[in-house]
């Protein structure tokens, strides 16, 4: 044992023992501070990760809303095309019915004319 490590007559530790204890205390304090810094850095990193996750989730929600809007627009366009198709079919049926009616009228007029021509 080195002379500075021995306690003196009063039982107090020697100079080197005191310095060693102070160094150990400083080291422990630096470790705590480092650990605190690390904890703070970890917490900041977790918070940044959480912000990124929330931003990603919001972006995904926006994409889903946009997709649903596109689907609605597509469905709306499809319904409009179907409605126009039905309107066209109805118009074609009405035109065909009008042509048949016109043909019947012409036939009736022709028969009527023939009936008059047959009379002496």
PDB file of N, CA and C in Angstrom, residues 45-99:
ATOM      1  N   UNK A  45     -35.655  10.961 -29.872  1.00  0.00           N
ATOM      2  CA  UNK A  45     -35.734  10.065 -31.024  1.00  0.00           C
ATOM      3  C   UNK A  45     -37.096   9.372 -31.072  1.00  0.00           C
ATOM      4  N   UNK A  46     -37.586   8.935 -29.903  1.00  0.00           N
ATOM      5  CA  UNK A  46     -38.912   8.311 -29.857  1.00  0.00           C
ATOM      6  C   UNK A  46     -39.989   9.305 -30.283  1.00  0.00           C
ATOM      7  N   UNK A  47     -39.852  10.551 -29.816  1.00  0.00           N
ATOM      8  CA  UNK A  47     -40.827  11.574 -30.192  1.00  0.00           C
ATOM      9  C   UNK A  47     -40.777  11.835 -31.699  1.00  0.00           C
ATOM     10  N   UNK A  48     -39.575  11.892 -32.261  1.00  0.00           N
ATOM     11  CA  UNK A  48     -39.434  12.097 -33.707  1.00  0.00           C
ATOM     12  C   UNK A  48     -40.038  10.915 -34.465  1.00  0.00           C
ATOM     13  N   UNK A  49     -39.784   9.699 -33.969  1.00  0.00           N
ATOM     14  CA  UNK A  49     -40.369   8.512 -34.601  1.00  0.00           C
ATOM     15  C   UNK A  49     -41.894   8.565 -34.539  1.00  0.00           C
ATOM     16  N   UNK A  50     -42.417   8.992 -33.404  1.00  0.00           N
ATOM     17  CA  UNK A  50     -43.872   9.092 -33.244  1.00  0.00           C
ATOM     18  C   UNK A  50     -44.440  10.147 -34.201  1.00  0.00           C
ATOM     19  N   UNK A  51     -43.740  11.291 -34.319  1.00  0.00           N
ATOM     20  CA  UNK A  51     -44.188  12.321 -35.270  1.00  0.00           C
ATOM     21  C   UNK A  51     -44.163  11.781 -36.697  1.00  0.00           C
ATOM     22  N   UNK A  52     -43.110  11.042 -37.031  1.00  0.00           N
ATOM     23  CA  UNK A  52     -43.023  10.446 -38.369  1.00  0.00           C
ATOM     24  C   UNK A  52     -44.155   9.450 -38.585  1.00  0.00           C
ATOM     25  N   UNK A  53     -44.436   8.634 -37.564  1.00  0.00           N
ATOM     26  CA  UNK A  53     -45.505   7.646 -37.675  1.00  0.00           C
ATOM     27  C   UNK A  53     -46.846   8.346 -37.888  1.00  0.00           C
ATOM     28  N   UNK A  54     -47.080   9.406 -37.116  1.00  0.00           N
ATOM     29  CA  UNK A  54     -48.336  10.153 -37.240  1.00  0.00           C
ATOM     30  C   UNK A  54     -48.430  10.802 -38.621  1.00  0.00           C
ATOM     31  N   UNK A  55     -47.319  11.371 -39.096  1.00  0.00           N
ATOM     32  CA  UNK A  55     -47.314  11.981 -40.429  1.00  0.00           C
ATOM     33  C   UNK A  55     -47.597  10.929 -41.495  1.00  0.00           C
ATOM     34  N   UNK A  56     -46.983   9.753 -41.353  1.00  0.00           N
ATOM     35  CA  UNK A  56     -47.235   8.663 -42.307  1.00  0.00           C
ATOM     36  C   UNK A  56     -48.700   8.239 -42.269  1.00  0.00           C
ATOM     37  N   UNK A  57     -49.249   8.156 -41.057  1.00  0.00           N
ATOM     38  CA  UNK A  57     -50.647   7.756 -40.909  1.00  0.00           C
ATOM     39  C   UNK A  57     -51.571   8.794 -41.542  1.00  0.00           C
ATOM     40  N   UNK A  58     -51.265  10.072 -41.319  1.00  0.00           N
ATOM     41  CA  UNK A  58     -52.084  11.132 -41.924  1.00  0.00           C
ATOM     42  C   UNK A  58     -51.996  11.083 -43.445  1.00  0.00           C
ATOM     43  N   UNK A  59     -50.795  10.841 -43.955  1.00  0.00           N
ATOM     44  CA  UNK A  59     -50.622  10.737 -45.403  1.00  0.00           C
ATOM     45  C   UNK A  59     -51.408   9.551 -45.955  1.00  0.00           C
ATOM     46  N   UNK A  60     -51.356   8.435 -45.231  1.00  0.00           N
ATOM     47  CA  UNK A  60     -52.099   7.247 -45.661  1.00  0.00           C
ATOM     48  C   UNK A  60     -53.600   7.531 -45.638  1.00  0.00           C
ATOM     49  N   UNK A  61     -54.072   8.204 -44.586  1.00  0.00           N
ATOM     50  CA  UNK A  61     -55.494   8.554 -44.503  1.00  0.00           C
ATOM     51  C   UNK A  61     -55.895   9.473 -45.656  1.00  0.00           C
ATOM     52  N   UNK A  62     -55.031  10.435 -45.968  1.00  0.00           N
ATOM     53  CA  UNK A  62     -55.320  11.339 -47.084  1.00  0.00           C
ATOM     54  C   UNK A  62     -55.378  10.562 -48.396  1.00  0.00           C
ATOM     55  N   UNK A  63     -54.445   9.624 -48.567  1.00  0.00           N
ATOM     56  CA  UNK A  63     -54.454   8.794 -49.778  1.00  0.00           C
ATOM     57  C   UNK A  63     -55.738   7.977 -49.862  1.00  0.00           C
ATOM     58  N   UNK A  64     -56.168   7.424 -48.728  1.00  0.00           N
ATOM     59  CA  UNK A  64     -57.403   6.632 -48.714  1.00  0.00           C
ATOM     60  C   UNK A  64     -58.616   7.501 -49.030  1.00  0.00           C
ATOM     61  N   UNK A  65     -58.646   8.719 -48.459  1.00  0.00           N
ATOM     62  CA  UNK A  65     -59.754   9.636 -48.762  1.00  0.00           C
ATOM     63  C   UNK A  65     -59.769   9.981 -50.251  1.00  0.00           C
ATOM     64  N   UNK A  66     -58.598  10.230 -50.805  1.00  0.00           N
ATOM     65  CA  UNK A  66     -58.507  10.548 -52.227  1.00  0.00           C
ATOM     66  C   UNK A  66     -58.964   9.364 -53.076  1.00  0.00           C
ATOM     67  N   UNK A  67     -58.573   8.164 -52.671  1.00  0.00           N
ATOM     68  CA  UNK A  67     -58.986   6.965 -53.399  1.00  0.00           C
ATOM     69  C   UNK A  67     -60.501   6.800 -53.342  1.00  0.00           C
ATOM     70  N   UNK A  68     -61.079   6.989 -52.139  1.00  0.00           N
ATOM     71  CA  UNK A  68     -62.540   6.882 -52.014  1.00  0.00           C
ATOM     72  C   UNK A  68     -63.235   7.943 -52.859  1.00  0.00           C
ATOM     73  N   UNK A  69     -62.672   9.155 -52.884  1.00  0.00           N
ATOM     74  CA  UNK A  69     -63.260  10.216 -53.708  1.00  0.00           C
ATOM     75  C   UNK A  69     -63.188   9.831 -55.183  1.00  0.00           C
ATOM     76  N   UNK A  70     -62.045   9.278 -55.590  1.00  0.00           N
ATOM     77  CA  UNK A  70     -61.921   8.825 -56.982  1.00  0.00           C
ATOM     78  C   UNK A  70     -62.925   7.724 -57.283  1.00  0.00           C
ATOM     79  N   UNK A  71     -63.096   6.802 -56.325  1.00  0.00           N
ATOM     80  CA  UNK A  71     -64.070   5.725 -56.518  1.00  0.00           C
ATOM     81  C   UNK A  71     -65.480   6.286 -56.627  1.00  0.00           C
ATOM     82  N   UNK A  72     -65.791   7.271 -55.758  1.00  0.00           N
ATOM     83  CA  UNK A  72     -67.119   7.890 -55.828  1.00  0.00           C
ATOM     84  C   UNK A  72     -67.309   8.584 -57.172  1.00  0.00           C
ATOM     85  N   UNK A  73     -66.269   9.307 -57.609  1.00  0.00           N
ATOM     86  CA  UNK A  73     -66.372   9.979 -58.902  1.00  0.00           C
ATOM     87  C   UNK A  73     -66.555   8.957 -60.013  1.00  0.00           C
ATOM     88  N   UNK A  74     -65.815   7.861 -59.918  1.00  0.00           N
ATOM     89  CA  UNK A  74     -65.950   6.796 -60.913  1.00  0.00           C
ATOM     90  C   UNK A  74     -67.333   6.188 -60.875  1.00  0.00           C
ATOM     91  N   UNK A  75     -67.834   5.941 -59.662  1.00  0.00           N
ATOM     92  CA  UNK A  75     -69.178   5.372 -59.512  1.00  0.00           C
ATOM     93  C   UNK A  75     -70.216   6.367 -60.010  1.00  0.00           C
ATOM     94  N   UNK A  76     -70.006   7.631 -59.714  1.00  0.00           N
ATOM     95  CA  UNK A  76     -70.931   8.661 -60.181  1.00  0.00           C
ATOM     96  C   UNK A  76     -70.914   8.719 -61.704  1.00  0.00           C
ATOM     97  N   UNK A  77     -69.727   8.668 -62.277  1.00  0.00           N
ATOM     98  CA  UNK A  77     -69.619   8.695 -63.738  1.00  0.00           C
ATOM     99  C   UNK A  77     -70.281   7.456 -64.337  1.00  0.00           C
ATOM    100  N   UNK A  78     -70.088   6.309 -63.696  1.00  0.00           N
ATOM    101  CA  UNK A  78     -70.706   5.066 -64.182  1.00  0.00           C
ATOM    102  C   UNK A  78     -72.231   5.167 -64.099  1.00  0.00           C
ATOM    103  N   UNK A  79     -72.741   5.703 -62.984  1.00  0.00           N
ATOM    104  CA  UNK A  79     -74.198   5.878 -62.858  1.00  0.00           C
ATOM    105  C   UNK A  79     -74.720   6.831 -63.933  1.00  0.00           C
ATOM    106  N   UNK A  80     -73.971   7.897 -64.197  1.00  0.00           N
ATOM    107  CA  UNK A  80     -74.392   8.857 -65.220  1.00  0.00           C
ATOM    108  C   UNK A  80     -74.393   8.200 -66.603  1.00  0.00           C
ATOM    109  N   UNK A  81     -73.357   7.406 -66.892  1.00  0.00           N
ATOM    110  CA  UNK A  81     -73.330   6.690 -68.177  1.00  0.00           C
ATOM    111  C   UNK A  81     -74.523   5.738 -68.289  1.00  0.00           C
ATOM    112  N   UNK A  82     -74.840   5.041 -67.203  1.00  0.00           N
ATOM    113  CA  UNK A  82     -75.974   4.113 -67.199  1.00  0.00           C
ATOM    114  C   UNK A  82     -77.288   4.874 -67.403  1.00  0.00           C
ATOM    115  N   UNK A  83     -77.421   6.016 -66.744  1.00  0.00           N
ATOM    116  CA  UNK A  83     -78.628   6.831 -66.895  1.00  0.00           C
ATOM    117  C   UNK A  83     -78.776   7.303 -68.343  1.00  0.00           C
ATOM    118  N   UNK A  84     -77.668   7.772 -68.925  1.00  0.00           N
ATOM    119  CA  UNK A  84     -77.714   8.228 -70.315  1.00  0.00           C
ATOM    120  C   UNK A  84     -78.021   7.075 -71.267  1.00  0.00           C
ATOM    121  N   UNK A  85     -77.498   5.887 -70.964  1.00  0.00           N
ATOM    122  CA  UNK A  85     -77.793   4.714 -71.786  1.00  0.00           C
ATOM    123  C   UNK A  85     -79.289   4.409 -71.744  1.00  0.00           C
ATOM    124  N   UNK A  86     -79.881   4.482 -70.531  1.00  0.00           N
ATOM    125  CA  UNK A  86     -81.323   4.231 -70.402  1.00  0.00           C
ATOM    126  C   UNK A  86     -82.128   5.297 -71.145  1.00  0.00           C
ATOM    127  N   UNK A  87     -81.685   6.554 -71.058  1.00  0.00           N
ATOM    128  CA  UNK A  87     -82.370   7.637 -71.776  1.00  0.00           C
ATOM    129  C   UNK A  87     -82.309   7.376 -73.273  1.00  0.00           C
ATOM    130  N   UNK A  88     -81.122   6.977 -73.757  1.00  0.00           N
ATOM    131  CA  UNK A  88     -80.982   6.669 -75.190  1.00  0.00           C
ATOM    132  C   UNK A  88     -81.891   5.519 -75.598  1.00  0.00           C
ATOM    133  N   UNK A  89     -81.947   4.472 -74.782  1.00  0.00           N
ATOM    134  CA  UNK A  89     -82.805   3.323 -75.098  1.00  0.00           C
ATOM    135  C   UNK A  89     -84.270   3.740 -75.133  1.00  0.00           C
ATOM    136  N   UNK A  90     -84.676   4.545 -74.143  1.00  0.00           N
ATOM    137  CA  UNK A  90     -86.061   5.016 -74.100  1.00  0.00           C
ATOM    138  C   UNK A  90     -86.366   5.849 -75.344  1.00  0.00           C
ATOM    139  N   UNK A  91     -85.425   6.724 -75.720  1.00  0.00           N
ATOM    140  CA  UNK A  91     -85.627   7.556 -76.913  1.00  0.00           C
ATOM    141  C   UNK A  91     -85.735   6.684 -78.158  1.00  0.00           C
ATOM    142  N   UNK A  92     -84.883   5.660 -78.249  1.00  0.00           N
ATOM    143  CA  UNK A  92     -84.952   4.750 -79.404  1.00  0.00           C
ATOM    144  C   UNK A  92     -86.294   4.019 -79.445  1.00  0.00           C
ATOM    145  N   UNK A  93     -86.778   3.576 -78.275  1.00  0.00           N
ATOM    146  CA  UNK A  93     -88.085   2.900 -78.225  1.00  0.00           C
ATOM    147  C   UNK A  93     -89.198   3.856 -78.646  1.00  0.00           C
ATOM    148  N   UNK A  94     -89.120   5.097 -78.172  1.00  0.00           N
ATOM    149  CA  UNK A  94     -90.139   6.086 -78.531  1.00  0.00           C
ATOM    150  C   UNK A  94     -90.097   6.393 -80.025  1.00  0.00           C
ATOM    151  N   UNK A  95     -88.886   6.475 -80.583  1.00  0.00           N
ATOM    152  CA  UNK A  95     -88.756   6.726 -82.029  1.00  0.00           C
ATOM    153  C   UNK A  95     -89.337   5.557 -82.813  1.00  0.00           C
ATOM    154  N   UNK A  96     -89.010   4.323 -82.365  1.00  0.00           N
ATOM    155  CA  UNK A  96     -89.544   3.131 -83.051  1.00  0.00           C
ATOM    156  C   UNK A  96     -91.063   3.101 -82.958  1.00  0.00           C
ATOM    157  N   UNK A  97     -91.610   3.439 -81.786  1.00  0.00           N
ATOM    158  CA  UNK A  97     -93.069   3.452 -81.617  1.00  0.00           C
ATOM    159  C   UNK A  97     -93.687   4.519 -82.515  1.00  0.00           C
ATOM    160  N   UNK A  98     -93.042   5.681 -82.610  1.00  0.00           N
ATOM    161  CA  UNK A  98     -93.562   6.754 -83.466  1.00  0.00           C
ATOM    162  C   UNK A  98     -93.525   6.328 -84.926  1.00  0.00           C
ATOM    163  N   UNK A  99     -92.462   5.621 -85.330  1.00  0.00           N
ATOM    164  CA  UNK A  99     -92.377   5.147 -86.719  1.00  0.00           C
ATOM    165  C   UNK A  99     -93.470   4.121 -87.005  1.00  0.00           C
TER     166      UNK A  99
END
